[in-house]
Coordinates of C-alpha atoms and ligand atoms in Angstrom, one line a residue:
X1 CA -22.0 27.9 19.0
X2 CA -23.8 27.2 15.8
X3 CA -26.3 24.3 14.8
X4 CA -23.9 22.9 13.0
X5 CA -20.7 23.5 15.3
X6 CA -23.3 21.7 18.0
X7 CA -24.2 18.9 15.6
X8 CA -20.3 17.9 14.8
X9 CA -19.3 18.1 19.0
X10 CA -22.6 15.7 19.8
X11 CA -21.7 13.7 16.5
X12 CA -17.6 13.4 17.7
X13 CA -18.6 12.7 21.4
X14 CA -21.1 10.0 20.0
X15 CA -18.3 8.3 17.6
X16 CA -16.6 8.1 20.9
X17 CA -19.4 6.6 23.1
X18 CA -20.5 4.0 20.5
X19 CA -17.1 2.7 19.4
X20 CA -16.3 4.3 16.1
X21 CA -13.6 6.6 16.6
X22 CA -11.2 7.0 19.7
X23 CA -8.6 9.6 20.0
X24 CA -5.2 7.2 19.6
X25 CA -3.1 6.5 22.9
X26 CA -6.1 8.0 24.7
X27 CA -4.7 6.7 27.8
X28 CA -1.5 8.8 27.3
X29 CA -3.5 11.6 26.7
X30 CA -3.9 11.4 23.1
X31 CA -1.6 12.2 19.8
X32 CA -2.7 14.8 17.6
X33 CA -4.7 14.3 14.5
X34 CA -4.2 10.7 14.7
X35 CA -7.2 8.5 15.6
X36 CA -8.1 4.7 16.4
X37 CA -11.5 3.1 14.9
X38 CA -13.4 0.8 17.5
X39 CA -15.6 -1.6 16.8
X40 CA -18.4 -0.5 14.9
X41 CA -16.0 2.3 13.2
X42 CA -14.0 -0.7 11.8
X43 CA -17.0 -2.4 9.7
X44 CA -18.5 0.8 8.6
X45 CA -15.0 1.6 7.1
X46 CA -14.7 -1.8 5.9
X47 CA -18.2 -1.7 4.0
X48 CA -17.3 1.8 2.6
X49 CA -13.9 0.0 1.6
X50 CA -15.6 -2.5 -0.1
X51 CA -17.9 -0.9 -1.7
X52 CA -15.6 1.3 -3.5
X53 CA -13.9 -1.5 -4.2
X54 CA -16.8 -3.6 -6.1
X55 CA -17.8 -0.5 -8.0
X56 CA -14.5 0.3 -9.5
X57 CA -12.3 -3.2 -9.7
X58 CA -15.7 -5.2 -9.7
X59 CA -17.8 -3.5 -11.8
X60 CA -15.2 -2.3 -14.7
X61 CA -13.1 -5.4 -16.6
X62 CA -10.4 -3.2 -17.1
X63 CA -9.1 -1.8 -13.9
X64 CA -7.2 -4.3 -12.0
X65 CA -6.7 -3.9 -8.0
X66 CA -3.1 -3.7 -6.5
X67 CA -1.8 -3.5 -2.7
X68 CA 1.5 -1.5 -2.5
X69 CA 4.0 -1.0 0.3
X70 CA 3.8 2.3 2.1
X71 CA 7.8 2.1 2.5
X72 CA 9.0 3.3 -0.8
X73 CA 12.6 4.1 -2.4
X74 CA 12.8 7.9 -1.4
X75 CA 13.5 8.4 -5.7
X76 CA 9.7 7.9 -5.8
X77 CA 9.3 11.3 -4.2
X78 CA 11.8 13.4 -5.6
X79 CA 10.4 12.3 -8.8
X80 CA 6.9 12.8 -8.0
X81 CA 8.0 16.0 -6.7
X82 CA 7.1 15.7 -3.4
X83 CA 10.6 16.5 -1.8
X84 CA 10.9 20.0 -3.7
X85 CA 6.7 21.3 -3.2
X86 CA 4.7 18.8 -1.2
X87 CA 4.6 22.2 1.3
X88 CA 2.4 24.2 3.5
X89 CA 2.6 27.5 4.7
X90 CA 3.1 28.2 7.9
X91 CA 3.5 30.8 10.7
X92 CA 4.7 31.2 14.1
X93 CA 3.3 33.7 17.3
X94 CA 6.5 35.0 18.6
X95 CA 4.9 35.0 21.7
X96 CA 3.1 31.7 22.3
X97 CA 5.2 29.7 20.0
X98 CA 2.4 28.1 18.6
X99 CA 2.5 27.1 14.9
X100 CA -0.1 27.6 12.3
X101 CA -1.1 27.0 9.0
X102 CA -0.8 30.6 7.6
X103 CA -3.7 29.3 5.3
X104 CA -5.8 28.1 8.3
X105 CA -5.7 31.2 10.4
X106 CA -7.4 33.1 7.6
X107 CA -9.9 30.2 6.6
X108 CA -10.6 30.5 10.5
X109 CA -11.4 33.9 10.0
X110 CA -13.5 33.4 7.2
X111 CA -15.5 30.9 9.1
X112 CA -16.4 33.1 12.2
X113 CA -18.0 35.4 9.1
X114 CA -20.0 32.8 8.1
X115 CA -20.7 31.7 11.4
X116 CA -21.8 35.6 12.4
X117 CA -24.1 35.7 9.6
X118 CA -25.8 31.6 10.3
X119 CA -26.3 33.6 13.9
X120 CA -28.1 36.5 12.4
X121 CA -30.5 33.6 10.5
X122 CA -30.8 31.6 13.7
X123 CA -32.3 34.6 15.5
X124 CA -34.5 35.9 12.6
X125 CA -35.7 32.2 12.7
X126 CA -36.9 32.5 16.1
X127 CA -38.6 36.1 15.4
X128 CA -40.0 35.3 12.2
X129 CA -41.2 31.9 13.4
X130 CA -43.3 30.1 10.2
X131 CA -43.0 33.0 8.2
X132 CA -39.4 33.0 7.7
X133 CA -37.9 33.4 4.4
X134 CA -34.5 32.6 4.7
X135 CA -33.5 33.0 1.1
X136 CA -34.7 36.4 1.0
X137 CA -33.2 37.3 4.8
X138 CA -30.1 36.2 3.4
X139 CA -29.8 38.3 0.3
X140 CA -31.7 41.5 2.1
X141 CA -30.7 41.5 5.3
X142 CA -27.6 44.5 5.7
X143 CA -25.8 42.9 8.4
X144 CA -25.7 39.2 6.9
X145 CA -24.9 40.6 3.5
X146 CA -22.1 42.6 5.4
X147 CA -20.9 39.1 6.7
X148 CA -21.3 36.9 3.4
X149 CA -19.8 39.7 1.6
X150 CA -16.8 40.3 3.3
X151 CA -16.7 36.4 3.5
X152 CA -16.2 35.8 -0.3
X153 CA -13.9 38.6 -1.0
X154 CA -10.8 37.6 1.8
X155 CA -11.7 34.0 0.3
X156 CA -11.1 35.1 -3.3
X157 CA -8.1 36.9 -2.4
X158 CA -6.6 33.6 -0.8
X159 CA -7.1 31.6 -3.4
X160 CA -5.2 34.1 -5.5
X161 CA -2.5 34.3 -2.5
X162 CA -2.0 30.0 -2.3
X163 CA -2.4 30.0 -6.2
X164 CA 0.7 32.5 -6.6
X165 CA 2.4 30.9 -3.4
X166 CA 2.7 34.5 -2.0
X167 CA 3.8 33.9 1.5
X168 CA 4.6 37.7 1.7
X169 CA 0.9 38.5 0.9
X170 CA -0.4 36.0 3.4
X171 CA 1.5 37.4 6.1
X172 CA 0.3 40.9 4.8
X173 CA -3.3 39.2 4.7
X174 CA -3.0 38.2 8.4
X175 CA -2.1 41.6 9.7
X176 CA -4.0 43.3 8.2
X177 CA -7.2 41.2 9.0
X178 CA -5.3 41.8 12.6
X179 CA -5.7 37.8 13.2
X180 CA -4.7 37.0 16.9
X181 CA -3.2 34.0 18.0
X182 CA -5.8 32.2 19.8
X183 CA -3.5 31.5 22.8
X184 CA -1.2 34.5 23.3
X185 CA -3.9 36.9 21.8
X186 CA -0.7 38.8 20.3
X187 CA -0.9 39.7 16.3
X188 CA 3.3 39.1 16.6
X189 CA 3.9 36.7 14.2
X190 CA 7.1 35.6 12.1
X191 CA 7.3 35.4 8.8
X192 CA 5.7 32.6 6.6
X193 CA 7.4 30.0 5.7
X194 CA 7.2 26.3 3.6
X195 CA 6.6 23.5 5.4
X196 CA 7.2 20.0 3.9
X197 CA 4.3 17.2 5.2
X198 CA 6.3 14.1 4.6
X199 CA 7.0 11.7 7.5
X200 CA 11.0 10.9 7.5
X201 CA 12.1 7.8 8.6
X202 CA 15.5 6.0 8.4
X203 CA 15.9 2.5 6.6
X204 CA 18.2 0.3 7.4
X205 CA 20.3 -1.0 10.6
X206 CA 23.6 1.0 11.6
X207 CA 24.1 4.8 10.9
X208 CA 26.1 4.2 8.0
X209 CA 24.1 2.3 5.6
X210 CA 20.9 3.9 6.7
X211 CA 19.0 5.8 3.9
X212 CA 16.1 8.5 4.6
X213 CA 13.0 7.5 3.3
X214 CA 9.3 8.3 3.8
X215 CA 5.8 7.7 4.5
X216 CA 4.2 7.8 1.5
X217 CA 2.2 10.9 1.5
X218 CA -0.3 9.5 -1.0
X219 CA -0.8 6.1 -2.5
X220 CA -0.7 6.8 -5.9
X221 CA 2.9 6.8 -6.7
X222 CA 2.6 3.1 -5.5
X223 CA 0.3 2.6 -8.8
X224 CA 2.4 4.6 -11.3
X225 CA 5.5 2.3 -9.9
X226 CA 4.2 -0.7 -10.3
X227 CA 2.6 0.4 -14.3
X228 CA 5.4 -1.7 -15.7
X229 CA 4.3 -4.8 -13.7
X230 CA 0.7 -4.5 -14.1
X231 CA 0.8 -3.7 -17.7
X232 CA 3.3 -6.9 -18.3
X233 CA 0.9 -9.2 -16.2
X234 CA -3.0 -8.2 -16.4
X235 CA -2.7 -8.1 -20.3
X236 CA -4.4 -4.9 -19.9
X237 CA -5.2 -2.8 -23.4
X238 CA -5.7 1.7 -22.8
X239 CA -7.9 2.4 -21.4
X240 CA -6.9 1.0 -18.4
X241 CA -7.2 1.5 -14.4
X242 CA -5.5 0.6 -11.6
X243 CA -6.6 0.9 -8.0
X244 CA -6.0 0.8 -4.7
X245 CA -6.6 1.6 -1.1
X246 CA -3.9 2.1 1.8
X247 CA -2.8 4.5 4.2
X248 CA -1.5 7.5 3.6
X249 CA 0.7 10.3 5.9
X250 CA 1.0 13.9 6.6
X251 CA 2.4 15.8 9.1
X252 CA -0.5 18.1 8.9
X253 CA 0.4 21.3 9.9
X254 CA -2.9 22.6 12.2
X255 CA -4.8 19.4 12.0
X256 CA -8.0 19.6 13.4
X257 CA -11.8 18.8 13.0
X258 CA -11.5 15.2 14.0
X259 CA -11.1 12.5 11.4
X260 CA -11.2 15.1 8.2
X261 CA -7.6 16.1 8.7
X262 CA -5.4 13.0 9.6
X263 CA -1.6 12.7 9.8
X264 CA -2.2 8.8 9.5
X265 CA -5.3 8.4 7.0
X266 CA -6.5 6.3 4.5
X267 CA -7.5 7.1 0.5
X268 CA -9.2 5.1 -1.9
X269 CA -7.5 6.2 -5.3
X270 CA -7.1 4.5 -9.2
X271 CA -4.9 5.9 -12.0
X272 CA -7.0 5.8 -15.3
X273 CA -4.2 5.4 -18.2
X274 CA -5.5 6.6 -21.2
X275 CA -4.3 7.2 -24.9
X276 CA -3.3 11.1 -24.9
X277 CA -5.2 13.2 -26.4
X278 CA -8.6 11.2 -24.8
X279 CA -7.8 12.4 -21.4
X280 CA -10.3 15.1 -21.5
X281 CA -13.4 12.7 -22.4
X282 CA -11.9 10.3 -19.3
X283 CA -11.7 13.1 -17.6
X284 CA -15.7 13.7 -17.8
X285 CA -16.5 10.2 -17.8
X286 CA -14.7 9.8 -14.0
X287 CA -16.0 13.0 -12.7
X288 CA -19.3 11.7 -13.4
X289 CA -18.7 8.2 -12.0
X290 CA -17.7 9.2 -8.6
X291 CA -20.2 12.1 -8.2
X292 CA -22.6 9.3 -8.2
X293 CA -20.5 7.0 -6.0
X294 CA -21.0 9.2 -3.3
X295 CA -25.0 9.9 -3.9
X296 CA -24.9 6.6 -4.1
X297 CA -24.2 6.6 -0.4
X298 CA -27.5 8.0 0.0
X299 CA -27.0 11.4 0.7
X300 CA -28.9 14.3 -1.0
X301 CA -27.6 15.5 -3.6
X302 CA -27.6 19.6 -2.6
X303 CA -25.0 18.1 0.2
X304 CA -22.1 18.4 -2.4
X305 CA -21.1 20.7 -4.8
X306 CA -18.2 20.5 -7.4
X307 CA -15.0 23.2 -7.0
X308 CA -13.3 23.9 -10.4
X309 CA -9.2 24.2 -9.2
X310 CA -8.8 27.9 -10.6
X311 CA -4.6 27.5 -11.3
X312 CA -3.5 23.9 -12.0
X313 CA -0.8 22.6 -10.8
X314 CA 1.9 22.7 -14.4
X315 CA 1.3 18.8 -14.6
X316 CA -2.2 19.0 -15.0
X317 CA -4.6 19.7 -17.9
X318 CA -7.7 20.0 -15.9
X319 CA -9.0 19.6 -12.1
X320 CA -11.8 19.2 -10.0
X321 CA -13.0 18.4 -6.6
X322 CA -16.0 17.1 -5.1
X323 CA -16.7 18.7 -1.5
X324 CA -19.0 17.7 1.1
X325 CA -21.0 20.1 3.3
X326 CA -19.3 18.9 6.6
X327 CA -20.9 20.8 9.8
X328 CA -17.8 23.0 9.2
X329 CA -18.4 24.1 6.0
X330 CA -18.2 22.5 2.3
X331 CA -15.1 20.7 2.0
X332 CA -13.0 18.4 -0.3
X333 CA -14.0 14.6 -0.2
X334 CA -12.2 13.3 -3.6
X335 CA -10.4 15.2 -6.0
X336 CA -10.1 14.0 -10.0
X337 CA -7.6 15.2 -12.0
X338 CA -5.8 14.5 -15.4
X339 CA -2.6 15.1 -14.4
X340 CA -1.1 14.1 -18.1
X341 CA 2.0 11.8 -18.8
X342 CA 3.7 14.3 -15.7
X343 CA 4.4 11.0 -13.3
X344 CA 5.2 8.7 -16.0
X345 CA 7.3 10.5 -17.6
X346 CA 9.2 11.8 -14.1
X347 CA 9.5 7.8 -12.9
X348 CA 11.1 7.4 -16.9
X349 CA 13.6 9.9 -16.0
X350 CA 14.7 9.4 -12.9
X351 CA 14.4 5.4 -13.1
X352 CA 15.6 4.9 -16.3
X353 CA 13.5 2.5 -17.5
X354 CA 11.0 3.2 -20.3
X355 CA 7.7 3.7 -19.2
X356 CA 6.2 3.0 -22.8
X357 CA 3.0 1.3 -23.8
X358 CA 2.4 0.1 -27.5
X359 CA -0.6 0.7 -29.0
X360 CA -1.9 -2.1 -31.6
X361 CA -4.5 -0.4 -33.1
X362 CA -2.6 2.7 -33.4
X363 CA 1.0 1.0 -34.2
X364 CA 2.7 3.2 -32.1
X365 CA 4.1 3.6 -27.8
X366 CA 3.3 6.1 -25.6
X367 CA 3.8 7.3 -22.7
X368 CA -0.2 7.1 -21.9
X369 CA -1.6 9.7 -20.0
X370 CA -3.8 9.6 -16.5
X371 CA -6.9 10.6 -15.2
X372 CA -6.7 10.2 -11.5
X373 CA -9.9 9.7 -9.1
X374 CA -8.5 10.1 -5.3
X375 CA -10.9 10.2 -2.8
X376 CA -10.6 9.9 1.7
X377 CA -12.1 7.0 2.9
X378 CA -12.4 8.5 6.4
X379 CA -13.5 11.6 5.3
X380 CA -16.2 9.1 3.4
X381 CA -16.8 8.1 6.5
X382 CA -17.5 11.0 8.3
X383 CA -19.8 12.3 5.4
X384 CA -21.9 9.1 6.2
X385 CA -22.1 9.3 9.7
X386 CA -22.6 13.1 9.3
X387 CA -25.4 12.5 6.7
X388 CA -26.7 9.8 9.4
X389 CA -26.7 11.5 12.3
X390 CA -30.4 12.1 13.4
X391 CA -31.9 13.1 16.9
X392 CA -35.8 12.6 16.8
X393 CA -38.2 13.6 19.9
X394 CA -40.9 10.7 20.4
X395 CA -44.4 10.7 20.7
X396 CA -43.5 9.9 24.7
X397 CA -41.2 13.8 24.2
X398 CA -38.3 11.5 24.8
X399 CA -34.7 12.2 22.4
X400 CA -33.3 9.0 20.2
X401 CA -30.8 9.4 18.5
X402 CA -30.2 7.1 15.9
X403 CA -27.6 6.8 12.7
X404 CA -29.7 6.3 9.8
X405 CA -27.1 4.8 7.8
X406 CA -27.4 2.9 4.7
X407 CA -28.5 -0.9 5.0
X408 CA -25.3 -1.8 2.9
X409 CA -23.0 0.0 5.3
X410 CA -24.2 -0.6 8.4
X411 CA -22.1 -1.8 11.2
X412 CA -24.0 -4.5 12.4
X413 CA -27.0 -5.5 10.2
X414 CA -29.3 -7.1 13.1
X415 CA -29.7 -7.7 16.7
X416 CA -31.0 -10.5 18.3
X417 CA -33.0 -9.9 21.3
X418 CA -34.7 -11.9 24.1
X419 CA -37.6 -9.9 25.3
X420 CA -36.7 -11.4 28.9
X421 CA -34.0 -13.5 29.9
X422 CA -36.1 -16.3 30.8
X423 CA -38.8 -18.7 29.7
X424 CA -36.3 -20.1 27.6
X425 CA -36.5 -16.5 25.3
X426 CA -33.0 -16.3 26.0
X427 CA -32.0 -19.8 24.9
X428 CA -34.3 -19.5 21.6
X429 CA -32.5 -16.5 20.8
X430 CA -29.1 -17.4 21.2
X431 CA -30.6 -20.1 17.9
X432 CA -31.8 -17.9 16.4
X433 CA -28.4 -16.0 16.5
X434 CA -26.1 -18.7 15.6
X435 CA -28.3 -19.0 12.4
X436 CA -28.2 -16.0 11.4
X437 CA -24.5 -15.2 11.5
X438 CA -23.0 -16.9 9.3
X439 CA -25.5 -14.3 6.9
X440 CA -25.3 -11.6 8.8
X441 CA -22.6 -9.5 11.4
X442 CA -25.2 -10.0 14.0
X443 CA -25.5 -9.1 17.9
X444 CA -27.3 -10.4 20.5
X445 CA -27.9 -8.8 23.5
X446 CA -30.2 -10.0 26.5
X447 CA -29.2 -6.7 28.9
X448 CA -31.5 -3.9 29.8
X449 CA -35.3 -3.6 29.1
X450 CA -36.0 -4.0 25.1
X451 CA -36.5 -0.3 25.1
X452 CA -32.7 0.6 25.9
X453 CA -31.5 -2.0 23.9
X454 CA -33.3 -1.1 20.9
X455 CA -31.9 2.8 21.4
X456 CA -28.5 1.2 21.7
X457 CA -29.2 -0.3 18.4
X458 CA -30.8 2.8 16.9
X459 CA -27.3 4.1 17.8
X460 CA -25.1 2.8 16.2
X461 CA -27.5 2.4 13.0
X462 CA -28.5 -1.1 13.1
X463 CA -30.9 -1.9 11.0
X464 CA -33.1 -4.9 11.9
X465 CA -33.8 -5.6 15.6
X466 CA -35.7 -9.5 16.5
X467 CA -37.0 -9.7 19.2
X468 CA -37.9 -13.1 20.6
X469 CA -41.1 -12.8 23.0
X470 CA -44.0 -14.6 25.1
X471 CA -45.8 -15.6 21.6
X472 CA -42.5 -16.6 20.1
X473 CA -42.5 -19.5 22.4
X474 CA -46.2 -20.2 21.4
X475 CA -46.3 -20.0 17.3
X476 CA -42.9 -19.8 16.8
X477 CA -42.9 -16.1 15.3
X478 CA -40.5 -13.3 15.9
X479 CA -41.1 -9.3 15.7
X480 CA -38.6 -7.7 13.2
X481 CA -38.1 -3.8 14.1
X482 CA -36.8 -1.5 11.4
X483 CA -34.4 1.1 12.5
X484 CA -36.1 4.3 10.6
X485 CA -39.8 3.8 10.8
X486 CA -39.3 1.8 14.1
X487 CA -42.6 -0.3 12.5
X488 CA -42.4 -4.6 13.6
X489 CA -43.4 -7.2 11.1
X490 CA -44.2 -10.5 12.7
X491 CA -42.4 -13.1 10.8
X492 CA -42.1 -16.8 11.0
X493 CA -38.8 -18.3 12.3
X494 CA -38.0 -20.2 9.4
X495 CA -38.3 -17.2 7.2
X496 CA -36.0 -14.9 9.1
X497 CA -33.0 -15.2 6.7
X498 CA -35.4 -14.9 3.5
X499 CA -36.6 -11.3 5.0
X500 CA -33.7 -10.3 6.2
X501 CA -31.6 -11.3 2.5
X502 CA -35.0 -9.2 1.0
X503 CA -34.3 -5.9 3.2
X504 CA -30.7 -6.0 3.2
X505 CA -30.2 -8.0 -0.6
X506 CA -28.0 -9.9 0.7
X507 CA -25.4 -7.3 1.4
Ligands
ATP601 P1 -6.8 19.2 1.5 O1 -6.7 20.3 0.5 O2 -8.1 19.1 2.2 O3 -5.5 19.1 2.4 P2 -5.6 17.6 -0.6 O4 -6.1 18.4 -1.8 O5 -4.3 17.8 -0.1 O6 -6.7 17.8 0.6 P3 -5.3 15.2 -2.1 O7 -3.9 15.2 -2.0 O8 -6.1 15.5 -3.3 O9 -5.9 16.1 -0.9 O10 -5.8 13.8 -1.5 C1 -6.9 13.1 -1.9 C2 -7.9 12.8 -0.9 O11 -7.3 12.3 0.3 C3 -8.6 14.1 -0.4 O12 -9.7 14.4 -1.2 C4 -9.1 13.7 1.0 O13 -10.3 13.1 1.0 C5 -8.0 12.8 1.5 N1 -7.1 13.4 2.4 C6 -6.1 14.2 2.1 N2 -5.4 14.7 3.2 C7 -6.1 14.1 4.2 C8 -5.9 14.2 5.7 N3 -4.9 14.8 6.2 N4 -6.8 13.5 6.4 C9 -7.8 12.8 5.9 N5 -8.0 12.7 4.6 C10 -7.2 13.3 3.7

């Protein structure tokens, strides 16, 4: 296994141990692609929630924030054209039965390339020790340019496959890479075929008056729906946004690698109306917003990287996503589109009701046109924890791990600890705690030496550790840990909360 492929098993065995992510209905042996948050998953996906949250509704006067049902008339999806294309391609082994994502199996493929040529680097690394140049090794090296090569070109040539929705081709694609099922180890597979990722469900009490309708597969159309509403209430002038954040479904196909591919997920998306003809400036302006959204998470910068969309979908005049390095590989995070007056203009037409907006200055209505901003809060989340996920040998050559996440979006902000549970450290804790929660999400925690609680801490990424000891009793002072440079400060009990609202601004 590679580095990376070992860092993203430790880091999804550690969401498990520390109460971030379970698998759902563990007990019944799990259900695919669908997970359950625990405890300290919850408020890191509450933070990151409300974070987005502040900097788009908060921090811009004119986008307004709405919360729209998930159950929606099943019109809103032939006219946002999920019925007819909201597809993926898929393929069957004739002799496992096992279905796949025609797509996947040759991403799959692609990936062990890659994976081939980071084992090549691993092993120069070793040889090389200190002198190493990986840079060079990777453009020199015959065998890794081989790899990376080959890579690249089957990459290119499914791009041009999806782009042309050449099912043909991708079966061609698959045979002739001679791609084996990974269970039957057969290359005898069917032809591909469209797959549609809505959820149906039926409305309504007795079979005769039920009506099919669906999960919403993303939460936009809830926005473009409600446009009439909002515009008619908020006394909003273009430019405009409106935003919101809700759950989403998706009877992914292959879903794997853990909480990036969902079939029950959540996005954080807003729908930018603008006057036509300024959609390309918006356009710019958002792309720039959210790239520094997410740096603004602190991770590096080299960890993302922009993808252009090459073919656009016939709606839209211009696309873009931002992708994350995930340990598997770069992948999308948020996508930002201008997707024109396309759903506007379909809800006009299959509604009937005008979907118009007059302009004052310009004297005139309009169907305005949007600039979309859609990004996965849990794949947010798993670029933090990713991004936070450190393993450090100590000066006494033992391991901590700890998540190094961001003051503002940590779980728990501090823990409370009584060195011992006696000498009344315990009881002059448990003060010191009742203070400081109604700041702080706080824990306090008297079990174990200080050493293993303060791992446990490191763990799951809190920040601040008291720790109430023999002197406390004496002068009244407390030793506050920090998480990264595990350095104490002493501090006076009665200015706890004014250090702590210093370090963590109040947040
Ligand atoms: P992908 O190509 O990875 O399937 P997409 O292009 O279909 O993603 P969009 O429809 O643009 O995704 O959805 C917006 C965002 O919602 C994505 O950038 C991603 O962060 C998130 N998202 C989409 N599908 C899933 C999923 N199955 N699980 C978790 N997050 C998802």
């Amino acid at each position: 296994m590679t580095q990376n492929g070992e860092l993203f098993k430790k880091l999804v065995s550690h969401c498990k141990e520390y109460g971030f992510v379970f698998p759902s209905s563990e007990i019944y042996d799990g259900l695919s692609a669908v997970y359950d948050y625990g405890q300290y998953g919850v408020e890191l996906k509450e933070n990151i929630k409300r974070y987005w949250w502040k900097s788009m509704v908060q921090f811009h006067e004119n986008i307004v924030g709405i919360d729209t049902a998930i159950l929606m008339h099943s019109k809103v999806w032939q006219a946002s054209g999920h019925v007819d294309a909201f597809n993926d391609p898929l393929i069957d082994n004739k002799d496992s039965k096992v279905r796949y994502k025609a797509d996947q199996l040759i991403e799959d493929y692609i990936d062990k390339l890659y994976e081939k040529a980071e084992k090549e680097i691993e092993k120069a690394k070793k040889r090389f020790g200190d002198n190493f140049d990986e840079q060079l090794f990777r453009t020199t090296n015959e065998k890794v340019k081989k790899y990376l090569d080959e890579a690249a070109k089957i990459s290119n040539r499914l791009t041009i496959l999806l782009d042309n929705n050449d099912l043909a081709g991708l079966k061609a694609l698959i045979e002739e890479l001679k791609i084996v099922c990974p269970v039957s180890g057969t290359c005898n597979w069917t032809e591909v075929r469209q797959f549609n990722l809505m959820f149906k469900t039926q409305l309504g009490s007795t079979a005769d008056d039920a009506m099919t309708i669906y999960l919403r597969p993303e939460t936009a159309q809830g926005i473009y729906v409600n446009f009439l509403n909002i515009l008619k209430t908020s006394r909003q002038k273009v430019p405009f946004g409106i935003a919101q954040i809700g759950k989403a479904f998706r009877n992914e196909i292959v879903a794997r690698q853990f909480i990036f591919r969902m079939r029950e997920f959540e996005q954080m998306e807003m729908q930018y109306f603008v006057r036509p003809g300024t959609e390309r400036e918006w356009f710019e302006y958002w792309k720039e917003q959210r790239m520094q959204w997410h740096l603004s998470l602190g991770i590096p910068k080299e960890k993302y990287r922009w993808y252009e969309h090459k073919k656009l979908a016939h709606y839209a005049n211009a696309a873009v996503d931002i992708e994350f390095e995930f340990p598997f590989g770069f992948k999308e995070i948020e996508g930002i589109h201008s997707r024109t007056d396309y759903d506007l203009k379909r809800h006009q037409e299959f509604s009937g009701k005008k979907m118009l907006y007059f302009d004052h200055d310009l004297q005139e209505s309009y169907i305005p046109y949007v600039v979309e901003t859609s990004a996965g809060l849990d794949r947010t989340l798993l670029a933090v924890l990713t991004n936070a996920y450190t393993e450090e040998i100590l000066p006494d050559n033992s391991l901590r791990t700890v998540l190094k996440i961001p003051n503002f979006l940590a779980p728990i902000k501090v823990a409370i600890l009584p060195l011992v549970k006696k000498d009344g450290m315990n009881e002059y804790a448990l003060n010191i705690f009742n203070d400081i929660k109604k700041y702080y999400l706080c824990q306090y925690d008297e079990k174990d030496s200080i050493g293993r609680r303060y791992r446990r801490q490191d763990a799951i990424g809190t920040p601040y550790c008291i720790t109430i000891d023999g002197q406390t009793m004496q002068d009244n002072t407390v030793t506050i840990r920090d998480r990264d440079s595990m350095l104490q400060d002493r501090v006076q009990v009665d200015n706890i909360v004014k250090y702590l609202n210093d370090k963590l601004n109040g947040l």
